[in-house]
XYZ file of C-alpha atoms in Angstrom:
298
model
C 0.000 0.000 0.000
C 1.408 3.396 -1.006
C 2.127 6.063 1.578
C -0.543 8.754 1.976
C 0.100 11.984 0.102
C 1.258 14.739 2.414
C -0.513 18.073 2.079
C 2.073 20.791 1.481
C -0.024 23.635 2.929
C -2.105 24.189 6.032
C -5.820 23.776 5.372
C -6.889 27.110 6.855
C -6.490 30.319 4.850
C -5.147 33.152 6.992
C -5.815 36.852 6.507
C -2.589 38.611 7.495
C -1.317 42.194 7.529
C 0.743 42.915 4.437
C 3.455 44.398 6.654
C 4.053 40.906 8.153
C 4.972 39.403 4.769
C 8.645 39.350 3.775
C 9.240 39.069 -0.021
C 11.954 36.649 -1.156
C 12.837 38.587 -4.291
C 12.644 42.074 -5.736
C 10.389 42.711 -8.711
C 12.186 43.824 -11.892
C 12.259 47.507 -12.697
C 9.327 48.603 -14.830
C 7.201 45.576 -13.937
C 4.180 47.780 -13.231
C 4.135 48.788 -16.898
C 3.985 45.160 -18.073
C 0.806 43.623 -19.502
C 0.880 40.830 -16.936
C 1.071 43.236 -13.978
C -1.714 45.467 -15.311
C -3.915 42.408 -15.769
C -3.253 41.236 -12.207
C -3.914 44.713 -10.792
C -7.160 45.037 -12.770
C -8.339 41.627 -11.574
C -7.534 42.425 -7.924
C -9.294 45.784 -8.183
C -12.398 44.313 -9.830
C -12.978 40.963 -8.092
C -10.382 40.861 -5.302
C -7.569 38.384 -4.754
C -8.734 35.020 -6.129
C -5.570 32.992 -5.486
C -4.154 33.414 -1.943
C -0.492 34.235 -1.443
C 1.812 31.321 -0.560
C 3.835 31.921 2.598
C 5.992 30.101 5.180
C 6.309 30.824 8.891
C 9.630 32.206 10.127
C 11.163 31.113 13.405
C 11.618 34.664 14.618
C 8.073 35.682 13.715
C 6.594 37.013 10.523
C 6.106 35.171 7.265
C 8.226 34.546 4.182
C 6.447 35.106 0.851
C 6.984 32.090 -1.411
C 4.726 32.919 -4.336
C 2.630 35.934 -5.303
C 5.055 38.859 -5.410
C 3.156 40.644 -8.185
C -0.157 40.107 -6.421
C 1.303 41.468 -3.179
C 2.654 44.552 -4.946
C -0.717 45.088 -6.641
C -2.470 44.919 -3.262
C -0.074 47.494 -1.835
C -0.498 49.729 -4.878
C -4.288 49.582 -4.448
C -4.030 50.501 -0.763
C -4.893 47.137 0.787
C -3.641 46.395 4.293
C -4.409 42.653 4.569
C -4.067 39.647 2.243
C -5.410 36.056 2.263
C -2.561 33.536 2.545
C -1.964 29.790 2.579
C 0.844 28.619 4.859
C 3.392 26.090 3.563
C 4.901 23.441 5.802
C 8.483 24.564 5.106
C 10.347 27.448 3.499
C 11.662 25.759 0.348
C 10.281 28.512 -1.817
C 11.745 27.157 -5.038
C 9.727 23.957 -4.627
C 6.388 25.743 -4.605
C 7.245 28.369 -7.193
C 8.146 25.686 -9.723
C 4.848 23.919 -9.129
C 2.471 26.860 -9.436
C 0.406 26.200 -12.548
C -0.273 29.313 -14.567
C -3.528 29.684 -16.483
C -3.086 28.286 -19.989
C -5.007 29.692 -22.961
C -7.495 26.810 -23.143
C -8.000 26.867 -19.375
C -8.737 30.584 -19.631
C -11.273 29.779 -22.366
C -13.040 27.268 -20.110
C -13.017 29.759 -17.241
C -14.601 32.449 -19.425
C -17.241 30.036 -20.751
C -18.169 28.883 -17.227
C -18.350 32.460 -15.959
C -20.613 33.518 -18.834
C -22.840 30.474 -18.344
C -23.249 31.458 -14.689
C -24.433 34.909 -15.663
C -21.278 37.005 -15.199
C -21.553 39.976 -17.623
C -18.984 40.216 -20.408
C -18.113 43.748 -19.308
C -17.217 42.633 -15.763
C -15.029 39.801 -17.092
C -13.296 42.237 -19.419
C -12.523 44.597 -16.533
C -11.244 41.727 -14.359
C -8.890 40.510 -17.116
C -8.002 44.053 -18.233
C -9.025 43.404 -21.843
C -11.610 44.707 -24.300
C -15.053 43.091 -24.428
C -14.283 41.985 -28.001
C -11.404 39.906 -26.655
C -13.757 38.124 -24.242
C -16.044 37.245 -27.143
C -13.122 35.964 -29.220
C -11.770 33.809 -26.390
C -15.221 32.420 -25.731
C -15.080 30.790 -29.175
C -11.402 29.842 -28.983
C -11.986 26.132 -29.690
C -14.444 26.588 -32.547
C -13.054 24.461 -35.384
C -10.442 22.803 -33.138
C -10.657 19.017 -32.724
C -11.221 17.579 -29.256
C -7.955 15.607 -29.386
C -6.002 18.786 -30.071
C -7.816 20.672 -27.303
C -6.966 17.868 -24.873
C -3.313 17.781 -25.972
C -2.850 21.543 -25.652
C -5.099 22.170 -22.638
C -2.202 23.066 -20.317
C 0.210 24.471 -22.914
C 1.020 28.180 -23.483
C -0.431 28.308 -26.989
C -1.271 31.826 -28.164
C -4.678 32.808 -29.494
C -3.230 33.585 -32.920
C -1.706 30.108 -33.102
C -5.209 28.646 -32.753
C -6.254 30.726 -35.751
C -3.620 28.899 -37.800
C -4.712 25.505 -36.477
C -8.301 26.290 -37.412
C -7.333 26.424 -41.087
C -6.286 22.755 -40.975
C -8.338 19.591 -40.998
C -8.474 17.582 -37.735
C -5.757 15.045 -38.648
C -3.292 17.772 -39.631
C -4.238 19.785 -36.530
C -3.216 16.843 -34.370
C 0.073 16.375 -36.263
C 0.935 20.057 -35.825
C -0.052 20.025 -32.151
C 2.219 17.015 -31.537
C 5.092 18.798 -33.333
C 4.561 21.891 -31.180
C 4.664 19.791 -28.015
C 7.725 17.865 -29.197
C 9.609 21.057 -30.051
C 8.216 22.888 -26.986
C 7.444 25.739 -29.361
C 3.945 27.211 -29.209
C 4.524 30.507 -31.005
C 2.358 31.777 -33.833
C 5.450 31.879 -36.086
C 5.988 28.143 -35.659
C 2.291 27.416 -36.210
C 2.358 29.592 -39.331
C 5.401 27.732 -40.679
C 3.714 24.364 -40.109
C 0.593 25.675 -41.815
C 2.644 26.756 -44.809
C 4.135 23.259 -45.159
C 0.770 21.494 -44.923
C -0.459 19.579 -47.955
C -3.490 21.050 -49.753
C -5.525 17.949 -48.861
C -4.955 18.722 -45.154
C -6.421 22.230 -45.362
C -9.974 23.521 -45.450
C -9.177 26.212 -48.034
C -5.859 25.374 -49.748
C -6.254 28.082 -52.389
C -6.174 30.800 -49.743
C -2.867 29.459 -48.370
C -1.286 29.450 -51.826
C -2.247 33.093 -52.328
C -0.992 34.023 -48.859
C 2.430 32.389 -49.224
C 3.070 33.085 -52.909
C 5.161 29.889 -53.147
C 5.223 27.478 -56.055
C 4.486 23.754 -55.632
C 8.215 22.977 -55.826
C 9.069 25.579 -53.190
C 6.308 24.300 -50.926
C 7.613 20.743 -51.285
C 11.162 21.801 -50.411
C 9.933 23.808 -47.424
C 7.964 20.789 -46.223
C 11.074 18.576 -46.373
C 13.128 21.165 -44.505
C 10.505 21.491 -41.785
C 10.404 17.707 -41.401
C 14.181 17.689 -40.994
C 14.019 20.465 -38.387
C 11.365 18.538 -36.452
C 13.646 15.493 -36.329
C 16.482 17.673 -35.036
C 14.191 18.960 -32.282
C 13.411 15.418 -31.196
C 17.118 14.557 -31.009
C 17.786 17.620 -28.871
C 14.999 16.832 -26.415
C 17.081 14.329 -24.424
C 20.083 16.583 -23.828
C 17.868 19.632 -23.335
C 15.951 17.868 -20.575
C 19.152 17.016 -18.708
C 20.499 20.562 -19.064
C 17.241 22.104 -17.857
C 17.133 19.774 -14.859
C 20.605 20.902 -13.777
C 19.677 24.556 -14.347
C 16.429 24.330 -12.362
C 18.146 22.581 -9.443
C 20.940 25.170 -9.409
C 18.497 28.070 -9.670
C 16.368 26.605 -6.894
C 19.426 26.370 -4.640
C 20.348 29.976 -5.403
C 16.792 31.164 -4.767
C 16.768 29.420 -1.410
C 20.095 31.024 -0.487
C 18.939 34.497 -1.517
C 15.773 34.098 0.579
C 18.023 34.327 3.651
C 18.358 38.024 4.550
C 21.851 37.551 6.025
C 23.192 35.944 2.818
C 21.484 38.491 0.597
C 22.875 41.329 2.702
C 26.401 39.876 2.686
C 26.442 39.541 -1.093
C 24.961 43.006 -1.566
C 27.706 44.535 0.578
C 30.712 42.440 -0.470
C 29.940 40.977 -3.906
C 27.126 42.936 -5.593
C 28.137 41.625 -9.019
C 27.602 38.031 -7.846
C 24.249 38.945 -6.340
C 23.126 40.543 -9.602
C 24.106 37.447 -11.595
C 22.465 35.073 -9.104
C 19.223 37.045 -9.238
C 19.333 37.032 -13.043
C 19.681 33.228 -13.077
C 16.792 32.756 -10.662
C 14.593 35.181 -12.571
C 15.389 33.593 -15.945
C 14.408 30.117 -14.793
C 11.252 31.236 -12.964
C 9.799 33.414 -15.718
C 6.452 32.280 -17.170
C 6.561 31.524 -20.875
C 3.988 34.195 -21.440
C 5.782 35.576 -24.422
C 4.865 32.434 -26.317
C 1.285 32.608 -25.129
C 0.856 36.145 -26.431
C 2.360 35.367 -29.824
């Protein structure tokens, strides 16, 4: 019989003064001008904090913030004094940060559909997500023309809305092939989807004549491009093994650095004696903890 799964957080959500929460990292300069921050701030202002902050108790009192630095800053910016928090069993902040699942495009679609079905007005959703009402309507129909197998395969992947527009031009079998290539290459950008669309056979498209006009390529050029894309896909598959090992080492190293920098005495020592090291360490941690939102907005 397998051992019972241990719950990583305390069951009770605490409402704590913001002044009691100690951040483990500094937000990058100019973060308040980013699209992601503005969306978080708009959501907090409109519907409040949906996802509690993740914290850990400190031996000397107070709490260490493990996840939710942007949300905490947004609360402060909006004048809040308290925040709902879930308490972790230990202070290994890198463990929880790496396991926080961000909202994928398809998951956002399902959320919007459920909210609309429950009677939430489009205008209120638009304000909460800091987008135009037209965007809400577009995302409501995100999976129109997308096969169920593809939706299941990409349900937790950072596929951009424009990439789905390219998939929609393909027939279901080709959609699935392209989705599998995107997963294999870990590339979900609209540019990659557009390239795979351009190398699709006419029989795999709903309107092949439109693609020919859009690309302006001859049949011979299309055939050569298709062979080259197939070769590139094989290269991606060969790189997957070594890439996985390299990323594992990088994530472990970055997690160790993040845990070190969460200690005020170590952070202070490096800031005073070796600021160049501290800057590089923070850059490594930030690079490995960034969401792949750039791909999702492609």
